[in-house]
mmCIF file of the C-alpha atoms, coordinates in Angstrom:
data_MODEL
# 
_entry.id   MODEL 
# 
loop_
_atom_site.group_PDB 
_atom_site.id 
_atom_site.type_symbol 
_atom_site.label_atom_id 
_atom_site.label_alt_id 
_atom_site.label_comp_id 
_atom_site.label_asym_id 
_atom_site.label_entity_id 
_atom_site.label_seq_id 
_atom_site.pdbx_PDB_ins_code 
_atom_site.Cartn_x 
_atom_site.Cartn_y 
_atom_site.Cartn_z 
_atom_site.occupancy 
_atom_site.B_iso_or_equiv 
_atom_site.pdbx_formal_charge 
_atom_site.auth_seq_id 
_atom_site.auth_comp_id 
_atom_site.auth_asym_id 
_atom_site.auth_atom_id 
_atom_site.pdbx_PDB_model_num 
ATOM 1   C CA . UNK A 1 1   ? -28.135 19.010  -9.476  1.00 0.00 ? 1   UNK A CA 1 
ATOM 2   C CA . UNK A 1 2   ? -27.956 21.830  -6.993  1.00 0.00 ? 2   UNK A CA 1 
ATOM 3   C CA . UNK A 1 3   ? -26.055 24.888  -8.093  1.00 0.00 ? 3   UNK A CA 1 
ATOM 4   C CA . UNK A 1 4   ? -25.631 27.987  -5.864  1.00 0.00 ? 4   UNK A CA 1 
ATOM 5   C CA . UNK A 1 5   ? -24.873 31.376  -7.705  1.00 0.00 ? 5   UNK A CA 1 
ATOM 6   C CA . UNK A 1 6   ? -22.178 32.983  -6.229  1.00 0.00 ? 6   UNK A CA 1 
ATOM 7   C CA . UNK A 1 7   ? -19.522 35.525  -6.605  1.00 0.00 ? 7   UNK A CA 1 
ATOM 8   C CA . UNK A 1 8   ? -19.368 39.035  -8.356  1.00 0.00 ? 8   UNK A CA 1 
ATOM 9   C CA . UNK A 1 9   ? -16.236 39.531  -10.387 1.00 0.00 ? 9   UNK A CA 1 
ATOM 10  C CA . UNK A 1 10  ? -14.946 42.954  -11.057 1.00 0.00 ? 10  UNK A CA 1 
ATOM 11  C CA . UNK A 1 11  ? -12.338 42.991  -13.921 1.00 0.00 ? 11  UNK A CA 1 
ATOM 12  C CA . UNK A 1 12  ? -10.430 46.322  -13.243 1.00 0.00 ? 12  UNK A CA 1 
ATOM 13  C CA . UNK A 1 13  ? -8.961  47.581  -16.770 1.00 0.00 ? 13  UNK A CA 1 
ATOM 14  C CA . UNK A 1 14  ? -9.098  50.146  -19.168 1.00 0.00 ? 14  UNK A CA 1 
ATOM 15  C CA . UNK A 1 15  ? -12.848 49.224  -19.630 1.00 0.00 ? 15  UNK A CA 1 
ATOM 16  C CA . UNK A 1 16  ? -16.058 49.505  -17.495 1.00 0.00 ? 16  UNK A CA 1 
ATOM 17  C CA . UNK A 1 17  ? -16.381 47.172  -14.604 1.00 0.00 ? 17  UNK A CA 1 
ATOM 18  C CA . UNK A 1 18  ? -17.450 43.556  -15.827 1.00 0.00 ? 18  UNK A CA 1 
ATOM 19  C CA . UNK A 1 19  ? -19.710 41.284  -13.862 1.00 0.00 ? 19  UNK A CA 1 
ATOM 20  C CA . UNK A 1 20  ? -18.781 37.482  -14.235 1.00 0.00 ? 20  UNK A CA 1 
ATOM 21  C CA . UNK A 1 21  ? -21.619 34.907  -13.194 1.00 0.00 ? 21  UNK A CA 1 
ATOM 22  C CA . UNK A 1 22  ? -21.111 31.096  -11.961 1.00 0.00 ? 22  UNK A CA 1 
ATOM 23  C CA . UNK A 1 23  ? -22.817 28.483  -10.959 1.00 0.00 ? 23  UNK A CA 1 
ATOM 24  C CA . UNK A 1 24  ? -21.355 25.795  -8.529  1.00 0.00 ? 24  UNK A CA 1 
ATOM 25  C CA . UNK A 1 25  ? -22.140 22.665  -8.006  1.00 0.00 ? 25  UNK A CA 1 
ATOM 26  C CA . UNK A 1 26  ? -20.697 18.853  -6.543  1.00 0.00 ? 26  UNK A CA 1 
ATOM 27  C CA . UNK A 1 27  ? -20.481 16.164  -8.767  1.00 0.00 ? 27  UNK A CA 1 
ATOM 28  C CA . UNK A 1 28  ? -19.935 12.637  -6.447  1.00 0.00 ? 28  UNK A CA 1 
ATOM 29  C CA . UNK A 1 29  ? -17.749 10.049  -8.847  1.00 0.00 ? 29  UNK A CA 1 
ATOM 30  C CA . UNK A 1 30  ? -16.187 6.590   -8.232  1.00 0.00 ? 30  UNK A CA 1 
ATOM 31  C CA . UNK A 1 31  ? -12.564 6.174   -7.586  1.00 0.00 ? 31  UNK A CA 1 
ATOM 32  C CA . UNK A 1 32  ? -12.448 4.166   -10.802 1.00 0.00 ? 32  UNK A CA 1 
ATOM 33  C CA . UNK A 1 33  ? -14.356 7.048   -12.600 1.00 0.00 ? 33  UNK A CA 1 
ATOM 34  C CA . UNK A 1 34  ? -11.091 8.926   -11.277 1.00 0.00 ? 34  UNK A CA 1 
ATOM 35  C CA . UNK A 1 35  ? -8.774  6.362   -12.590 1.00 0.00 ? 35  UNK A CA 1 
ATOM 36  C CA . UNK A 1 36  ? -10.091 6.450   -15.907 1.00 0.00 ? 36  UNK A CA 1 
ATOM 37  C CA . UNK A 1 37  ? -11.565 9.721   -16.761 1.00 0.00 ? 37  UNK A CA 1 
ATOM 38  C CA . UNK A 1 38  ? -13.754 9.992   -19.713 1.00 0.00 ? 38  UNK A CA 1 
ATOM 39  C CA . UNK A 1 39  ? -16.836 11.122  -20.710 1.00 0.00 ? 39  UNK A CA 1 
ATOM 40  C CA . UNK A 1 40  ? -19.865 12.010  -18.334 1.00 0.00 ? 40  UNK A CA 1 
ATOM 41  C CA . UNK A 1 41  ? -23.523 13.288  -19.112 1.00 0.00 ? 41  UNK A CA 1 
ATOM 42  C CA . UNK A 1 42  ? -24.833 15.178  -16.419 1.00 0.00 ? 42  UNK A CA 1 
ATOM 43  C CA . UNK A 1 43  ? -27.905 17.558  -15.779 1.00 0.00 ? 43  UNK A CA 1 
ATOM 44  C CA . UNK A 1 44  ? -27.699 21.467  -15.889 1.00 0.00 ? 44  UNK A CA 1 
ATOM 45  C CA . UNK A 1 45  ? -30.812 23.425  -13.811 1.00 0.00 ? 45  UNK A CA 1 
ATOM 46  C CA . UNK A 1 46  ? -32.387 26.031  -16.648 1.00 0.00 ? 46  UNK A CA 1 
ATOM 47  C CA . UNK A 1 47  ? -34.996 28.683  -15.902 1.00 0.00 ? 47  UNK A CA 1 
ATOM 48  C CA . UNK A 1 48  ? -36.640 26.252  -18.722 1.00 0.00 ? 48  UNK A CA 1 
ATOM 49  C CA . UNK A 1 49  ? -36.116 22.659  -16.228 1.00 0.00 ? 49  UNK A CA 1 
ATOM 50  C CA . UNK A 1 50  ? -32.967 21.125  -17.248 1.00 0.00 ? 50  UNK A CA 1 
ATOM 51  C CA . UNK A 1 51  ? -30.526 20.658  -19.762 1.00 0.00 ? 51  UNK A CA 1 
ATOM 52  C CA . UNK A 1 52  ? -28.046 17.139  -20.665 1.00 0.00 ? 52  UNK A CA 1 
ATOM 53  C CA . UNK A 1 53  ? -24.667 18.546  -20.824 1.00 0.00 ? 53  UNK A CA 1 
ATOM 54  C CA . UNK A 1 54  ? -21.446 16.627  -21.187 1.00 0.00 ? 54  UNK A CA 1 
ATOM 55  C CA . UNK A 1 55  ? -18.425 17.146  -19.223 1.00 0.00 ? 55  UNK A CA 1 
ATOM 56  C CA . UNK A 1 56  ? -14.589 15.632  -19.417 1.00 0.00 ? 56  UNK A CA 1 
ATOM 57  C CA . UNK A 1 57  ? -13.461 13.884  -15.891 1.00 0.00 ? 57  UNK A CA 1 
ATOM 58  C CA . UNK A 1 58  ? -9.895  14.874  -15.653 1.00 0.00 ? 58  UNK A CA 1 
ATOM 59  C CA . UNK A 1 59  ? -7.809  11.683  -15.304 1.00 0.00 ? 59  UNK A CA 1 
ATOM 60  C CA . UNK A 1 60  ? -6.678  11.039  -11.480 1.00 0.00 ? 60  UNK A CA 1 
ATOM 61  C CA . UNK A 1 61  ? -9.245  14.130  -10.311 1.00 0.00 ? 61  UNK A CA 1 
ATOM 62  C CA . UNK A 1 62  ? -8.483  14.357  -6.491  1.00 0.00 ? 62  UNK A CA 1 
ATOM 63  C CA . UNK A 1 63  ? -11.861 14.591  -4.063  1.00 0.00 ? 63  UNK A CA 1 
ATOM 64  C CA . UNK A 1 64  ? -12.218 18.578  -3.177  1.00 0.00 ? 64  UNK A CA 1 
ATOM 65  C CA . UNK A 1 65  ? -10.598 19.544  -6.797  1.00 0.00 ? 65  UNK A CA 1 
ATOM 66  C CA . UNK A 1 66  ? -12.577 22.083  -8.574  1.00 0.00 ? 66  UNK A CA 1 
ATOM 67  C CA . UNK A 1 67  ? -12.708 22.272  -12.586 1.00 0.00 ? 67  UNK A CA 1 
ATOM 68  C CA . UNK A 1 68  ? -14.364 25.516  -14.467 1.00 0.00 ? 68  UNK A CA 1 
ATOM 69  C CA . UNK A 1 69  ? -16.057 24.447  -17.767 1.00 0.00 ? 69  UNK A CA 1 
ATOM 70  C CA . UNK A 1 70  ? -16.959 27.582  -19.217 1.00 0.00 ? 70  UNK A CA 1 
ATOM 71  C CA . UNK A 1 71  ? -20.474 28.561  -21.218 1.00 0.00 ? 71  UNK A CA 1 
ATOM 72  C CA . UNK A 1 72  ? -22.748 25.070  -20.161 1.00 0.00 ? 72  UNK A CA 1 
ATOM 73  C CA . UNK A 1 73  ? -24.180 26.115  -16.974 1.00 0.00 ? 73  UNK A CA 1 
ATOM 74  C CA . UNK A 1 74  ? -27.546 28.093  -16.529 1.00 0.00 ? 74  UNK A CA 1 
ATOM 75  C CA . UNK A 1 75  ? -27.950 30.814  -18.894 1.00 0.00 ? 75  UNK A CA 1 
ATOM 76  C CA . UNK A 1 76  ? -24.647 29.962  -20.557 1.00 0.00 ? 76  UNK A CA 1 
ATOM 77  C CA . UNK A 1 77  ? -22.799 30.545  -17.437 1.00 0.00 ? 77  UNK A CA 1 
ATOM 78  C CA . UNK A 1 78  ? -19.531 28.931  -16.507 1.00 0.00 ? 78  UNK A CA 1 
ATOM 79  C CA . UNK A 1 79  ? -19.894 26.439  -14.400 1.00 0.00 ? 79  UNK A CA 1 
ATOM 80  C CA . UNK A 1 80  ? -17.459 25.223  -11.238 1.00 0.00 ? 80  UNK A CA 1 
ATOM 81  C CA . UNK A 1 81  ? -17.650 21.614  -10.542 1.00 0.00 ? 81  UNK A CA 1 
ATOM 82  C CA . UNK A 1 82  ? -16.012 20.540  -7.578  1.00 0.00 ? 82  UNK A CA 1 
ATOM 83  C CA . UNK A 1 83  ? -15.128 16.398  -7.208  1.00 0.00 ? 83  UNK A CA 1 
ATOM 84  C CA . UNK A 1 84  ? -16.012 14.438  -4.753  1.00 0.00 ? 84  UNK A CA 1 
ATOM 85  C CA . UNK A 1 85  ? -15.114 10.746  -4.265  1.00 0.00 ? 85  UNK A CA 1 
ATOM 86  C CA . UNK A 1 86  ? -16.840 8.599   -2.776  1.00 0.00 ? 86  UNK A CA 1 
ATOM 87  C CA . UNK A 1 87  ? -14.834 6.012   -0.040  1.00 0.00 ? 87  UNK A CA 1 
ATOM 88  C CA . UNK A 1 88  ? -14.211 2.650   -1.488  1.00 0.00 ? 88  UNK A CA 1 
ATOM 89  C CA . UNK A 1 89  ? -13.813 -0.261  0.441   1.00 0.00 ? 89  UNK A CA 1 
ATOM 90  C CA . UNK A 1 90  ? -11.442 -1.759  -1.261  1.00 0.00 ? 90  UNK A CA 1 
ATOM 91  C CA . UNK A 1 91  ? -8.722  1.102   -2.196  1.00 0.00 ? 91  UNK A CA 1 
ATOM 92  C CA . UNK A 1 92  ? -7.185  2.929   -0.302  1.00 0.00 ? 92  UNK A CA 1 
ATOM 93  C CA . UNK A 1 93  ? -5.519  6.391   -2.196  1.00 0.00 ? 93  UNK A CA 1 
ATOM 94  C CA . UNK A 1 94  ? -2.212  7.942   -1.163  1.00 0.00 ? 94  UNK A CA 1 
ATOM 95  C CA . UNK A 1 95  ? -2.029  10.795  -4.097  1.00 0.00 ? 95  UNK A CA 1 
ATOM 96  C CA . UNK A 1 96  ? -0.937  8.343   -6.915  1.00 0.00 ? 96  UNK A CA 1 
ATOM 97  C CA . UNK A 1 97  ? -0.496  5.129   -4.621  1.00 0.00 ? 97  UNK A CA 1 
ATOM 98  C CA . UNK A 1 98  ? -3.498  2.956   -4.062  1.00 0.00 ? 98  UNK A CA 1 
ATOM 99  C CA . UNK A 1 99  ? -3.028  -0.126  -1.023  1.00 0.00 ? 99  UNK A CA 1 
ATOM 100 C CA . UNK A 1 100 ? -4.815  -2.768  -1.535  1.00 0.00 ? 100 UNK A CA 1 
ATOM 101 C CA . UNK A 1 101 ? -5.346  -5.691  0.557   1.00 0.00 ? 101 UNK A CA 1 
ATOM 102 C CA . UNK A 1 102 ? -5.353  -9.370  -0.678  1.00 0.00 ? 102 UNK A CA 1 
ATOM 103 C CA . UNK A 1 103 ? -5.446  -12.718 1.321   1.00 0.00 ? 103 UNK A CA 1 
ATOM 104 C CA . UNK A 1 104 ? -2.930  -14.983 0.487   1.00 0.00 ? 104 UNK A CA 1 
ATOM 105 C CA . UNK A 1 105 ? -2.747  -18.541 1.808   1.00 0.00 ? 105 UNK A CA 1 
ATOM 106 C CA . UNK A 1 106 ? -0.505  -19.475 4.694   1.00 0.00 ? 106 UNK A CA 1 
ATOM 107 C CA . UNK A 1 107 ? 1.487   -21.948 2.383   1.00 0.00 ? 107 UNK A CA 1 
ATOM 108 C CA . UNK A 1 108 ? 2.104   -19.236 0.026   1.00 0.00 ? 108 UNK A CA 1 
ATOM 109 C CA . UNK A 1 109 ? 3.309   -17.293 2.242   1.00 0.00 ? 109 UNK A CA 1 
ATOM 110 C CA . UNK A 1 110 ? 5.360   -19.725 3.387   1.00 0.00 ? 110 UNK A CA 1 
ATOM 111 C CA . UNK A 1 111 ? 6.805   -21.600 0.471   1.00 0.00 ? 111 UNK A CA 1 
ATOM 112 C CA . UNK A 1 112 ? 6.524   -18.370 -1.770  1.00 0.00 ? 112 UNK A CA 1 
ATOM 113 C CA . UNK A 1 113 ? 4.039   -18.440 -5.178  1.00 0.00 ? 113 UNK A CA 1 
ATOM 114 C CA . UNK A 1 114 ? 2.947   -16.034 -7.926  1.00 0.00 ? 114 UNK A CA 1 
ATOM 115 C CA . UNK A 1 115 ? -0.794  -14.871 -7.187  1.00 0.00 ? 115 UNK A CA 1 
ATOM 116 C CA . UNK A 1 116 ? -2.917  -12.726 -9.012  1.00 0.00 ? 116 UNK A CA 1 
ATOM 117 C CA . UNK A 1 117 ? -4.542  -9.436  -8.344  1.00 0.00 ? 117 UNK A CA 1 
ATOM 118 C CA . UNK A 1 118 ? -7.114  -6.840  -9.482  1.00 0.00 ? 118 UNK A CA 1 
ATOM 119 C CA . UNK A 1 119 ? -5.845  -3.368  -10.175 1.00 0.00 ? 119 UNK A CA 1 
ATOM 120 C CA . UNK A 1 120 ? -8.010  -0.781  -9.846  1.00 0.00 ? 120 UNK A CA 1 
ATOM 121 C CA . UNK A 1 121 ? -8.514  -0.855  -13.718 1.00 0.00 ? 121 UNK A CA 1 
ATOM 122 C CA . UNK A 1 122 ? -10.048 -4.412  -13.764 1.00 0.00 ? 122 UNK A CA 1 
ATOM 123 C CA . UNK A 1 123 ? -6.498  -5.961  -15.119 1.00 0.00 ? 123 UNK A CA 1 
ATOM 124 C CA . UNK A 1 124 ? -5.214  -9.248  -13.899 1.00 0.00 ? 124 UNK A CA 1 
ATOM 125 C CA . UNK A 1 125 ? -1.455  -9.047  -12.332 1.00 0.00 ? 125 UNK A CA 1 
ATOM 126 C CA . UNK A 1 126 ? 0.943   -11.245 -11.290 1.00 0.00 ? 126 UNK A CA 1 
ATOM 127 C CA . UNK A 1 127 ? 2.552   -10.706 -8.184  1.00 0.00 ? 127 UNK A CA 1 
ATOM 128 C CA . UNK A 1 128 ? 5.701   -12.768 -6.676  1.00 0.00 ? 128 UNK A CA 1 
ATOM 129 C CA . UNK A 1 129 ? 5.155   -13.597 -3.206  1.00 0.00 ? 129 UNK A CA 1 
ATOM 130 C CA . UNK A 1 130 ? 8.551   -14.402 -2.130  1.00 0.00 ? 130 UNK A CA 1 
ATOM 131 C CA . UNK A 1 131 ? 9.214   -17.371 0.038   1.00 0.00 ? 131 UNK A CA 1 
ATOM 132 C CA . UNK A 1 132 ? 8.663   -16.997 4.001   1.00 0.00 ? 132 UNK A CA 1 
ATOM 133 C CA . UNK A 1 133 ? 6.837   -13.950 4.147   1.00 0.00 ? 133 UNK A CA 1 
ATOM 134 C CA . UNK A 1 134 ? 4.829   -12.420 7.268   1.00 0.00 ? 134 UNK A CA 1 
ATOM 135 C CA . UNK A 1 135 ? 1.873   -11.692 6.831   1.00 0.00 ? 135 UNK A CA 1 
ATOM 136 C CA . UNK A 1 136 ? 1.053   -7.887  6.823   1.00 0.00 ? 136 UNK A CA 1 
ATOM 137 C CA . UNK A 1 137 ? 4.037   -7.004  4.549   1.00 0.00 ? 137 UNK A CA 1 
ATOM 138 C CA . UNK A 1 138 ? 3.552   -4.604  1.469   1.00 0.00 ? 138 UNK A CA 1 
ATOM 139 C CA . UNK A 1 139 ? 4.528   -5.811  -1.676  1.00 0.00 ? 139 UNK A CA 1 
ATOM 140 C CA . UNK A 1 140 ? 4.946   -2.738  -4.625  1.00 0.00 ? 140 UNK A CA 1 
ATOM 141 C CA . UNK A 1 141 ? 3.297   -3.158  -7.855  1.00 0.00 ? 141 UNK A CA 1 
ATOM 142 C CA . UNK A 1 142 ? 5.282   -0.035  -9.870  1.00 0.00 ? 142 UNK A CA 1 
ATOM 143 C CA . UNK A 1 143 ? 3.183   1.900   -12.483 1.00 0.00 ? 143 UNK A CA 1 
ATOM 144 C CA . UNK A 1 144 ? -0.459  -0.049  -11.332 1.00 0.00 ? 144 UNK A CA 1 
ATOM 145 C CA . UNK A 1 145 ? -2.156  2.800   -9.018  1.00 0.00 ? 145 UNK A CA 1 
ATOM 146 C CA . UNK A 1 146 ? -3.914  5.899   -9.926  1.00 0.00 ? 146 UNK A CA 1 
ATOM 147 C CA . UNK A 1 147 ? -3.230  8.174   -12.763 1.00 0.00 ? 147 UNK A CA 1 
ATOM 148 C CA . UNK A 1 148 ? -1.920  11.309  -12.642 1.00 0.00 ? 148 UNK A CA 1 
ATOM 149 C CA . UNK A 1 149 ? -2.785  14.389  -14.844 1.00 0.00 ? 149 UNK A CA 1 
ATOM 150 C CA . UNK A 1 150 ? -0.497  13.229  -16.977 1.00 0.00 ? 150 UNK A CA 1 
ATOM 151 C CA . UNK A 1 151 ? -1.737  10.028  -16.988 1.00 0.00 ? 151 UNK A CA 1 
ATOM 152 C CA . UNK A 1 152 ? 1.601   8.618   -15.386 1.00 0.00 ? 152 UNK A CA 1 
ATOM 153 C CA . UNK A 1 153 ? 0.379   6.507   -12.682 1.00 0.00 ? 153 UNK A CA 1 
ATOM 154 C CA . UNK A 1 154 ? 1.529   5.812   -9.304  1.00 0.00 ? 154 UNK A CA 1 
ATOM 155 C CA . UNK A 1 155 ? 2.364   2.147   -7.596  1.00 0.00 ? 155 UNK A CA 1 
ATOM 156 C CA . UNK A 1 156 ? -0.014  -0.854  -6.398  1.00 0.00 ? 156 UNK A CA 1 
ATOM 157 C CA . UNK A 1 157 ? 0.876   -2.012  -2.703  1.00 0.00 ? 157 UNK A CA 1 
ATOM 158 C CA . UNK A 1 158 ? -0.273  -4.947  -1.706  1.00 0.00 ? 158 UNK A CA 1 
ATOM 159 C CA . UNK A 1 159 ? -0.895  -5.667  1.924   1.00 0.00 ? 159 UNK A CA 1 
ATOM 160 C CA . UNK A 1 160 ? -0.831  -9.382  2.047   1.00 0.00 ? 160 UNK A CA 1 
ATOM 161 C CA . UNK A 1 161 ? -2.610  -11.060 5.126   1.00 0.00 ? 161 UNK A CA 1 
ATOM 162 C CA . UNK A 1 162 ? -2.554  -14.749 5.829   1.00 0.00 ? 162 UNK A CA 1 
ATOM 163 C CA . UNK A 1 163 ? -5.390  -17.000 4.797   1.00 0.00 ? 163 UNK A CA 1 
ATOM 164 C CA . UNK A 1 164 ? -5.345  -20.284 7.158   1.00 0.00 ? 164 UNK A CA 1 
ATOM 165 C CA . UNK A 1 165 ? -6.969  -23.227 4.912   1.00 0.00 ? 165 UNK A CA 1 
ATOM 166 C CA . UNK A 1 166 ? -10.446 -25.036 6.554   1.00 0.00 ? 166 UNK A CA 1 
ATOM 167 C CA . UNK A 1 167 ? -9.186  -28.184 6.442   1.00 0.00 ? 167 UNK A CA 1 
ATOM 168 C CA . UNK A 1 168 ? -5.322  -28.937 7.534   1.00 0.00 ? 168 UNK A CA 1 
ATOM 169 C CA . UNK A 1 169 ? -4.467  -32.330 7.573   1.00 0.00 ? 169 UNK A CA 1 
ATOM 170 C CA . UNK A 1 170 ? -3.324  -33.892 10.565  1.00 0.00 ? 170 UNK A CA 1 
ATOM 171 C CA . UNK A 1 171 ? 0.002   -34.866 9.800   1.00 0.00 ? 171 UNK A CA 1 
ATOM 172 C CA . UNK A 1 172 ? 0.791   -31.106 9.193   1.00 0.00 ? 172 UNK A CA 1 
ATOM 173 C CA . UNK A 1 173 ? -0.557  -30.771 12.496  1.00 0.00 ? 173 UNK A CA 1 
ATOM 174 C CA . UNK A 1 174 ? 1.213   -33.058 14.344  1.00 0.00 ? 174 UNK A CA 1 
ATOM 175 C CA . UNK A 1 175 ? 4.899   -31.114 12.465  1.00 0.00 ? 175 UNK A CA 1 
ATOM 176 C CA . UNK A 1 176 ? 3.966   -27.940 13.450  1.00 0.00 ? 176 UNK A CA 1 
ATOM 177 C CA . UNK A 1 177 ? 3.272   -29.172 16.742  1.00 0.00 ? 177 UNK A CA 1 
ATOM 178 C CA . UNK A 1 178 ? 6.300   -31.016 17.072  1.00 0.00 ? 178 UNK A CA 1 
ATOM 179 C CA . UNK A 1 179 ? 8.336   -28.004 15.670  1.00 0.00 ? 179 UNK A CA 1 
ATOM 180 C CA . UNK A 1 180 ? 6.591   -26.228 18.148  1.00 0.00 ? 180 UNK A CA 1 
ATOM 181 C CA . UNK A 1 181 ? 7.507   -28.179 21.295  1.00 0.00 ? 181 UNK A CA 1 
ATOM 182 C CA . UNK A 1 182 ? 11.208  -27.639 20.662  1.00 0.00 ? 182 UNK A CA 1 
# 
C-alpha cells in the first residue's frame, strides 16, 4: 500500500491551533466487491513494516468515492481511502443500473421464451422474452442492479442480441426463403 501524508489542518477555536495528520491511499475493488460490501483485510505501512487492518466496504461504493476510517493508519492516523473499480467486462454501471448483455436464440426471440440470467450477485433469474422481439432491445429486471447506500438497489437491463443456431435445417431454409421472395 502506498500512502502519501498530506494536509495540515488548523482547527480555529477557543483553543490553540490543532494539527490533524492523514494518510491517503487507493484501494482497487471488484464491482461485485461493490455490490456486496463486507469485510476486507488490508495492509497499513508502519515505521515498524506493516500492520493487517480491517476495513468495512460501503455497499454500492462508487469508483473515485473517498471514506475516512479514523485511528488505523500509520501512527494511529486516520486514514482516507479512496475506491477505485476496476472495468468489468461484463457490467456495465449507470449509478444503480447495471446493463448487461445476454445472447438469446433467434427462435426465442421470435416465438418468445423465459431464459435465465446471472445478476451481478451470482442469482439465477427468469426473464420473459416476449414474442417477436428485435434483437438489441432492453428488457428491465426491477430491484436486480447495484446497491445503494441504503442497500436499495437499482434495475437489471438486459440487452438481448440474437444468437443464430449452427445447424438450421433446410426446410426452415427453404420458408424463410420463400417468405423472403414475396
Amino acid at each position: 500500500s502506498i500512502f502519501n501524508m498530506f494536509g495540515t489542518r488548523f482547527h480555529h477555536g477557543h483553543s490553540a491551533p490543532h494539527v490533524q495528520r492523514r494518510a491517503q491511499m487507493q484501494l482497487w475493488i471488484t464491482l461485485e466487491d461493490s455490490a456486496q460490501g463486507g469485510t476486507r483485510t488490508i495492509s497499513v505501512g508502519t515505521q515498524q513494516g506493516t500492520q493487517a487492518v480491517q476495513i468495512e466496504i460501503p455497499l454500492g461504493i462508487n469508483d473515485g468515492d473517498s471514506v475516512q476510517y479514523p485511528a488505523i493508519g500509520p501512527g494511529g492516523m486516520d486514514l482516507i481511502i479512496t475506491y477505485r473499480i476496476h472495468p468489468n467486462p461484463r457490467w456495465q454501471r449507470q449509478g444503480t443500473n447495471l446493463i448487461t448483455e445476454q445472447a438469446v436464440s433467434i427462435w426465442d426471440l421470435i416465438l418468445g421464451a423465459e431464459i435465465t440470467v446471472e445478476d451481478i450477485r451470482n442469482d439465477q433469474l427468469l426473464l420473459n422474452v416476449p414474442a417477436r422481439t428485435q434483437p438489441g432491445t432492453v428488457l428491465r429486471m426491477r430491484g436486480r442492479g447495484m446497491p445503494d447506500r441504503t442497500g436499495q438497489r437499482g434495475d437489471l437491463l438486459v440487452r438481448v442480441n440474437a444468437q443464430i443456431p449452427q445447424n438450421i435445417p433446410d426446410e426452415i431454409i427453404q420458408v424463410i426463403e420463400q417468405n423472403n421472395a414475396k
